[in-house]
Amino acid sequence: MKLVIAGKGGSGKTSISGTLARVLARQGRRVLAIDADSNPNLSLTLGIPSERFNSVPTLPSNLLQRTSEGVQLSKTLDEIRSSHSLEGPDGVNLLVMAHPQHAGTG
Ligand SMILES: Nc1ncnc2c1ncn2[C@@H]1O[C@H](COP(=O)(O)OP(=O)(O)OP(=O)(O)O)[C@@H](O)[C@H]1O
Ligand SMILES: [Mg+2]
């Protein structure tokens, strides 16, 4: 199952995403949560302290390669998960796409 949550600012997207991810992980499912927000805060909802979140390297730009077959990942998903994700207290893996360059609202 792949689930994307998008919508109006401040409408509860992060709260719902984090809660769903934690419930599914508690049920024994493998959950990979990806925060694509430019001001990411899903880690807090998942129970991951900001110090741990800030210490993880962000995804490299050469991760996607164009081939005659289309765009493909240059590493396996398991390799990406082990080098670029964090595990929260319920077993949710959070993929870190980018860290904010400066403080902001939201
Ligand atoms: N069901 C709810 N009842 C009351 N408050 C809620 C509920 N869901 C979320 N909130 C609160 O509303 C605020 C916005 O929630 P959240 O950060 O999840 O929204 P968002 O859509 O991710 O926002 P943004 O667009 O800024 O990323 C937070 O302070 C959150 O604690
Ligand atoms: Mg949000």
Short mmCIF file of N, CA and C and ligand atoms in Angstrom, two decimals:
data_model
loop_
_atom_site.label_atom_id
_atom_site.label_comp_id
_atom_site.label_asym_id
_atom_site.label_seq_id
_atom_site.Cartn_x
_atom_site.Cartn_y
_atom_site.Cartn_z
N MET A 1 0.85 -1.19 0.00
CA MET A 1 0.00 0.00 0.00
C MET A 1 0.88 1.25 0.00
N LYS A 2 0.61 2.18 -0.92
CA LYS A 2 1.32 3.46 -0.93
C LYS A 2 0.28 4.54 -0.69
N LEU A 3 0.54 5.40 0.29
CA LEU A 3 -0.44 6.41 0.68
C LEU A 3 0.22 7.79 0.67
N VAL A 4 -0.40 8.72 -0.04
CA VAL A 4 0.10 10.10 -0.07
C VAL A 4 -0.95 11.00 0.55
N ILE A 5 -0.53 11.88 1.46
CA ILE A 5 -1.47 12.80 2.09
C ILE A 5 -1.05 14.22 1.72
N ALA A 6 -1.98 14.96 1.09
CA ALA A 6 -1.70 16.34 0.69
C ALA A 6 -2.94 17.17 1.00
N GLY A 7 -2.79 18.45 1.13
CA GLY A 7 -3.97 19.30 1.39
C GLY A 7 -3.59 20.65 1.93
N LYS A 8 -4.61 21.35 2.38
CA LYS A 8 -4.47 22.73 2.87
C LYS A 8 -3.50 22.81 4.06
N GLY A 9 -2.80 23.92 4.15
CA GLY A 9 -1.88 24.13 5.25
C GLY A 9 -2.57 24.07 6.61
N GLY A 10 -1.94 23.41 7.56
CA GLY A 10 -2.46 23.38 8.92
C GLY A 10 -3.72 22.55 9.11
N SER A 11 -4.05 21.68 8.14
CA SER A 11 -5.30 20.92 8.23
C SER A 11 -5.12 19.56 8.91
N GLY A 12 -3.90 19.25 9.36
CA GLY A 12 -3.69 18.00 10.09
C GLY A 12 -3.02 16.91 9.28
N LYS A 13 -2.40 17.26 8.15
CA LYS A 13 -1.76 16.24 7.30
C LYS A 13 -0.67 15.47 8.06
N THR A 14 0.20 16.21 8.73
CA THR A 14 1.30 15.56 9.43
C THR A 14 0.79 14.70 10.59
N SER A 15 -0.19 15.23 11.33
CA SER A 15 -0.73 14.47 12.47
C SER A 15 -1.36 13.17 12.00
N ILE A 16 -2.16 13.23 10.92
CA ILE A 16 -2.83 12.03 10.41
C ILE A 16 -1.81 11.04 9.84
N SER A 17 -0.84 11.56 9.08
CA SER A 17 0.18 10.68 8.47
C SER A 17 0.97 9.95 9.55
N GLY A 18 1.42 10.68 10.55
CA GLY A 18 2.22 10.08 11.61
C GLY A 18 1.43 9.06 12.41
N THR A 19 0.18 9.39 12.71
CA THR A 19 -0.65 8.48 13.49
C THR A 19 -0.94 7.20 12.71
N LEU A 20 -1.29 7.35 11.43
CA LEU A 20 -1.54 6.17 10.59
C LEU A 20 -0.29 5.29 10.51
N ALA A 21 0.87 5.93 10.31
CA ALA A 21 2.12 5.18 10.19
C ALA A 21 2.40 4.39 11.47
N ARG A 22 2.18 5.02 12.62
CA ARG A 22 2.45 4.34 13.89
C ARG A 22 1.48 3.20 14.14
N VAL A 23 0.20 3.41 13.81
CA VAL A 23 -0.79 2.35 14.01
C VAL A 23 -0.46 1.15 13.12
N LEU A 24 -0.12 1.42 11.86
CA LEU A 24 0.20 0.32 10.94
C LEU A 24 1.46 -0.43 11.40
N ALA A 25 2.46 0.31 11.89
CA ALA A 25 3.69 -0.34 12.35
C ALA A 25 3.42 -1.19 13.60
N ARG A 26 2.57 -0.69 14.48
CA ARG A 26 2.22 -1.47 15.69
C ARG A 26 1.51 -2.76 15.32
N GLN A 27 0.81 -2.74 14.17
CA GLN A 27 0.13 -3.96 13.71
C GLN A 27 1.09 -4.94 13.06
N GLY A 28 2.37 -4.56 12.97
CA GLY A 28 3.37 -5.46 12.43
C GLY A 28 3.71 -5.22 10.97
N ARG A 29 3.16 -4.17 10.37
CA ARG A 29 3.49 -3.88 8.96
C ARG A 29 4.81 -3.12 8.88
N ARG A 30 5.52 -3.31 7.77
CA ARG A 30 6.74 -2.53 7.52
C ARG A 30 6.31 -1.18 6.96
N VAL A 31 6.63 -0.10 7.66
CA VAL A 31 6.18 1.22 7.24
C VAL A 31 7.39 2.11 6.97
N LEU A 32 7.44 2.69 5.77
CA LEU A 32 8.46 3.68 5.43
C LEU A 32 7.74 5.01 5.24
N ALA A 33 7.97 5.94 6.15
CA ALA A 33 7.34 7.26 6.07
C ALA A 33 8.32 8.22 5.41
N ILE A 34 7.83 9.01 4.46
CA ILE A 34 8.68 9.96 3.74
C ILE A 34 8.11 11.36 3.94
N ASP A 35 8.89 12.22 4.59
CA ASP A 35 8.44 13.60 4.78
C ASP A 35 9.05 14.45 3.67
N ALA A 36 8.22 14.87 2.71
CA ALA A 36 8.70 15.67 1.58
C ALA A 36 8.47 17.16 1.81
N ASP A 37 8.05 17.52 3.01
CA ASP A 37 7.80 18.93 3.33
C ASP A 37 9.14 19.67 3.39
N SER A 38 9.18 20.90 2.87
CA SER A 38 10.42 21.68 2.93
C SER A 38 10.73 22.11 4.37
N ASN A 39 9.72 22.05 5.23
CA ASN A 39 9.93 22.31 6.65
C ASN A 39 9.44 21.07 7.41
N PRO A 40 10.23 19.98 7.38
CA PRO A 40 9.73 18.69 7.84
C PRO A 40 9.57 18.60 9.36
N ASN A 41 8.43 18.08 9.81
CA ASN A 41 8.24 17.89 11.25
C ASN A 41 7.50 16.58 11.55
N LEU A 42 7.45 15.69 10.54
CA LEU A 42 6.82 14.39 10.76
C LEU A 42 7.56 13.61 11.84
N SER A 43 8.86 13.83 11.97
CA SER A 43 9.65 13.08 12.95
C SER A 43 9.08 13.24 14.36
N LEU A 44 8.63 14.44 14.69
CA LEU A 44 8.09 14.67 16.04
C LEU A 44 6.84 13.84 16.27
N THR A 45 5.95 13.79 15.26
CA THR A 45 4.72 13.00 15.37
C THR A 45 5.04 11.51 15.49
N LEU A 46 6.16 11.10 14.89
CA LEU A 46 6.55 9.69 14.96
C LEU A 46 7.29 9.36 16.25
N GLY A 47 7.60 10.38 17.05
CA GLY A 47 8.29 10.15 18.32
C GLY A 47 9.80 10.14 18.19
N ILE A 48 10.32 10.75 17.11
CA ILE A 48 11.78 10.79 16.91
C ILE A 48 12.29 12.18 17.31
N PRO A 49 13.19 12.26 18.28
CA PRO A 49 13.69 13.56 18.72
C PRO A 49 14.41 14.31 17.60
N SER A 50 14.31 15.64 17.61
CA SER A 50 14.89 16.45 16.53
C SER A 50 16.40 16.26 16.42
N GLU A 51 17.11 15.97 17.55
CA GLU A 51 18.56 15.77 17.48
C GLU A 51 18.89 14.57 16.58
N ARG A 52 18.12 13.50 16.73
CA ARG A 52 18.37 12.32 15.88
C ARG A 52 18.04 12.63 14.44
N PHE A 53 16.93 13.32 14.22
CA PHE A 53 16.49 13.64 12.87
C PHE A 53 17.55 14.48 12.14
N ASN A 54 18.11 15.47 12.84
CA ASN A 54 19.06 16.38 12.21
C ASN A 54 20.40 15.71 11.91
N SER A 55 20.66 14.55 12.54
CA SER A 55 21.96 13.91 12.35
C SER A 55 21.99 12.98 11.13
N VAL A 56 20.83 12.73 10.52
CA VAL A 56 20.78 11.79 9.40
C VAL A 56 21.06 12.52 8.08
N PRO A 57 21.91 11.94 7.21
CA PRO A 57 22.20 12.61 5.93
C PRO A 57 20.96 12.64 5.03
N THR A 58 20.84 13.71 4.26
CA THR A 58 19.69 13.83 3.34
C THR A 58 20.00 13.06 2.06
N LEU A 59 18.97 12.84 1.27
CA LEU A 59 19.12 12.02 0.06
C LEU A 59 20.02 12.71 -0.96
N PRO A 60 20.98 11.97 -1.57
CA PRO A 60 21.86 12.57 -2.57
C PRO A 60 21.11 12.80 -3.89
N SER A 61 21.56 13.80 -4.65
CA SER A 61 20.85 14.14 -5.90
C SER A 61 21.07 13.08 -6.98
N ASN A 62 22.15 12.26 -6.84
CA ASN A 62 22.40 11.25 -7.89
C ASN A 62 21.66 9.94 -7.64
N LEU A 63 20.70 9.99 -6.73
CA LEU A 63 19.94 8.77 -6.42
C LEU A 63 19.06 8.33 -7.59
N LEU A 64 18.62 9.30 -8.38
CA LEU A 64 17.79 8.99 -9.55
C LEU A 64 18.65 9.05 -10.81
N GLN A 65 18.52 8.00 -11.65
CA GLN A 65 19.27 7.97 -12.90
C GLN A 65 18.30 7.81 -14.06
N ARG A 66 18.56 8.60 -15.10
CA ARG A 66 17.73 8.46 -16.31
C ARG A 66 18.31 7.34 -17.17
N THR A 67 17.47 6.42 -17.56
CA THR A 67 17.88 5.33 -18.46
C THR A 67 16.88 5.27 -19.61
N SER A 68 17.17 4.42 -20.57
CA SER A 68 16.25 4.28 -21.71
C SER A 68 14.90 3.73 -21.24
N GLU A 69 14.91 3.09 -20.05
CA GLU A 69 13.67 2.54 -19.49
C GLU A 69 12.89 3.57 -18.68
N GLY A 70 13.51 4.76 -18.50
CA GLY A 70 12.87 5.78 -17.67
C GLY A 70 13.76 6.11 -16.48
N VAL A 71 13.20 6.74 -15.46
CA VAL A 71 13.97 7.12 -14.28
C VAL A 71 14.02 5.94 -13.31
N GLN A 72 15.25 5.63 -12.83
CA GLN A 72 15.39 4.50 -11.90
C GLN A 72 16.25 4.90 -10.70
N LEU A 73 16.06 4.19 -9.59
CA LEU A 73 16.89 4.42 -8.41
C LEU A 73 18.26 3.79 -8.63
N SER A 74 19.33 4.47 -8.18
CA SER A 74 20.68 3.93 -8.33
C SER A 74 21.04 2.98 -7.20
N LYS A 75 20.20 2.91 -6.15
CA LYS A 75 20.41 1.97 -5.05
C LYS A 75 19.09 1.25 -4.79
N THR A 76 19.19 0.13 -4.07
CA THR A 76 17.95 -0.56 -3.71
C THR A 76 17.26 0.21 -2.58
N LEU A 77 15.98 -0.04 -2.43
CA LEU A 77 15.24 0.64 -1.37
C LEU A 77 15.80 0.28 0.01
N ASP A 78 16.24 -0.99 0.18
CA ASP A 78 16.81 -1.39 1.47
C ASP A 78 18.12 -0.64 1.75
N GLU A 79 18.94 -0.43 0.70
CA GLU A 79 20.19 0.33 0.89
C GLU A 79 19.88 1.77 1.30
N ILE A 80 18.89 2.37 0.65
CA ILE A 80 18.52 3.75 0.96
C ILE A 80 17.97 3.83 2.38
N ARG A 81 17.16 2.85 2.73
CA ARG A 81 16.56 2.84 4.07
C ARG A 81 17.64 2.73 5.15
N SER A 82 18.62 1.86 4.93
CA SER A 82 19.62 1.67 5.98
C SER A 82 20.56 2.87 6.12
N SER A 83 20.80 3.61 5.05
CA SER A 83 21.73 4.74 5.15
C SER A 83 21.05 6.08 5.38
N HIS A 84 19.75 6.18 5.09
CA HIS A 84 19.11 7.50 5.13
C HIS A 84 17.80 7.54 5.90
N SER A 85 17.54 6.53 6.73
CA SER A 85 16.29 6.60 7.48
C SER A 85 16.54 6.36 8.97
N LEU A 86 15.55 6.72 9.74
CA LEU A 86 15.58 6.57 11.19
C LEU A 86 14.40 5.70 11.59
N GLU A 87 14.57 4.94 12.69
CA GLU A 87 13.44 4.14 13.16
C GLU A 87 12.87 4.77 14.42
N GLY A 88 11.57 4.96 14.42
CA GLY A 88 10.88 5.52 15.58
C GLY A 88 10.50 4.44 16.58
N PRO A 89 9.91 4.83 17.71
CA PRO A 89 9.61 3.89 18.80
C PRO A 89 8.60 2.80 18.43
N ASP A 90 7.75 3.04 17.42
CA ASP A 90 6.79 2.00 17.01
C ASP A 90 7.28 1.19 15.82
N GLY A 91 8.52 1.49 15.38
CA GLY A 91 9.08 0.72 14.27
C GLY A 91 8.89 1.36 12.91
N VAL A 92 8.35 2.59 12.87
CA VAL A 92 8.21 3.29 11.58
C VAL A 92 9.59 3.78 11.15
N ASN A 93 9.94 3.53 9.88
CA ASN A 93 11.18 4.09 9.33
C ASN A 93 10.86 5.40 8.65
N LEU A 94 11.59 6.44 9.00
CA LEU A 94 11.37 7.76 8.41
C LEU A 94 12.52 8.08 7.47
N LEU A 95 12.17 8.35 6.22
CA LEU A 95 13.17 8.73 5.22
C LEU A 95 13.33 10.24 5.23
N VAL A 96 14.59 10.66 5.36
CA VAL A 96 14.87 12.09 5.46
C VAL A 96 15.23 12.62 4.08
N MET A 97 14.35 13.45 3.50
CA MET A 97 14.61 13.99 2.16
C MET A 97 15.47 15.24 2.23
N ALA A 98 15.18 16.14 3.18
CA ALA A 98 15.94 17.40 3.25
C ALA A 98 15.77 17.99 4.63
N HIS A 99 16.78 18.73 5.05
CA HIS A 99 16.68 19.49 6.29
C HIS A 99 16.43 20.94 5.95
N PRO A 100 15.63 21.66 6.72
CA PRO A 100 15.41 23.08 6.44
C PRO A 100 16.70 23.87 6.59
N GLN A 101 16.90 24.84 5.70
CA GLN A 101 18.12 25.67 5.75
C GLN A 101 17.99 26.79 6.77
N HIS A 102 16.76 27.12 7.13
CA HIS A 102 16.55 28.20 8.09
C HIS A 102 15.21 27.98 8.79
N ALA A 103 15.00 28.67 9.89
CA ALA A 103 13.77 28.54 10.65
C ALA A 103 12.59 29.10 9.87
N GLY A 104 11.40 28.52 10.10
CA GLY A 104 10.21 29.02 9.42
C GLY A 104 8.97 28.66 10.22
N THR A 105 7.80 29.03 9.73
CA THR A 105 6.56 28.73 10.40
C THR A 105 5.95 27.46 9.81
N GLY A 106 4.86 26.97 10.41
CA GLY A 106 4.14 25.85 9.84
C GLY A 106 4.39 24.57 10.61
N1 LIG B 1 -7.72 16.26 15.12
C1 LIG B 1 -7.12 17.36 15.61
N2 LIG B 1 -7.71 18.07 16.59
C2 LIG B 1 -7.14 19.18 17.10
N3 LIG B 1 -5.95 19.66 16.68
C3 LIG B 1 -5.33 18.99 15.71
C4 LIG B 1 -5.86 17.82 15.11
N4 LIG B 1 -5.02 17.37 14.14
C5 LIG B 1 -4.00 18.26 14.14
N5 LIG B 1 -4.17 19.21 15.10
C6 LIG B 1 -3.25 20.34 15.36
O1 LIG B 1 -3.35 21.23 14.27
C7 LIG B 1 -2.08 21.79 13.99
C8 LIG B 1 -1.72 21.51 12.54
O2 LIG B 1 -1.61 20.09 12.38
P1 LIG B 1 -0.54 19.48 11.40
O3 LIG B 1 0.82 20.03 11.69
O4 LIG B 1 -0.71 17.98 11.46
O5 LIG B 1 -1.08 20.05 10.01
P2 LIG B 1 -0.39 20.07 8.58
O6 LIG B 1 -1.50 19.97 7.59
O7 LIG B 1 0.68 19.04 8.52
O8 LIG B 1 0.26 21.53 8.59
P3 LIG B 1 1.34 22.13 7.55
O9 LIG B 1 0.57 22.45 6.30
O10 LIG B 1 1.83 23.37 8.26
O11 LIG B 1 2.40 21.09 7.34
C9 LIG B 1 -1.07 21.18 14.97
O12 LIG B 1 -0.88 22.08 16.03
C10 LIG B 1 -1.79 19.92 15.43
O13 LIG B 1 -1.40 19.55 16.74
MG MG B 2 2.76 19.23 8.05
#
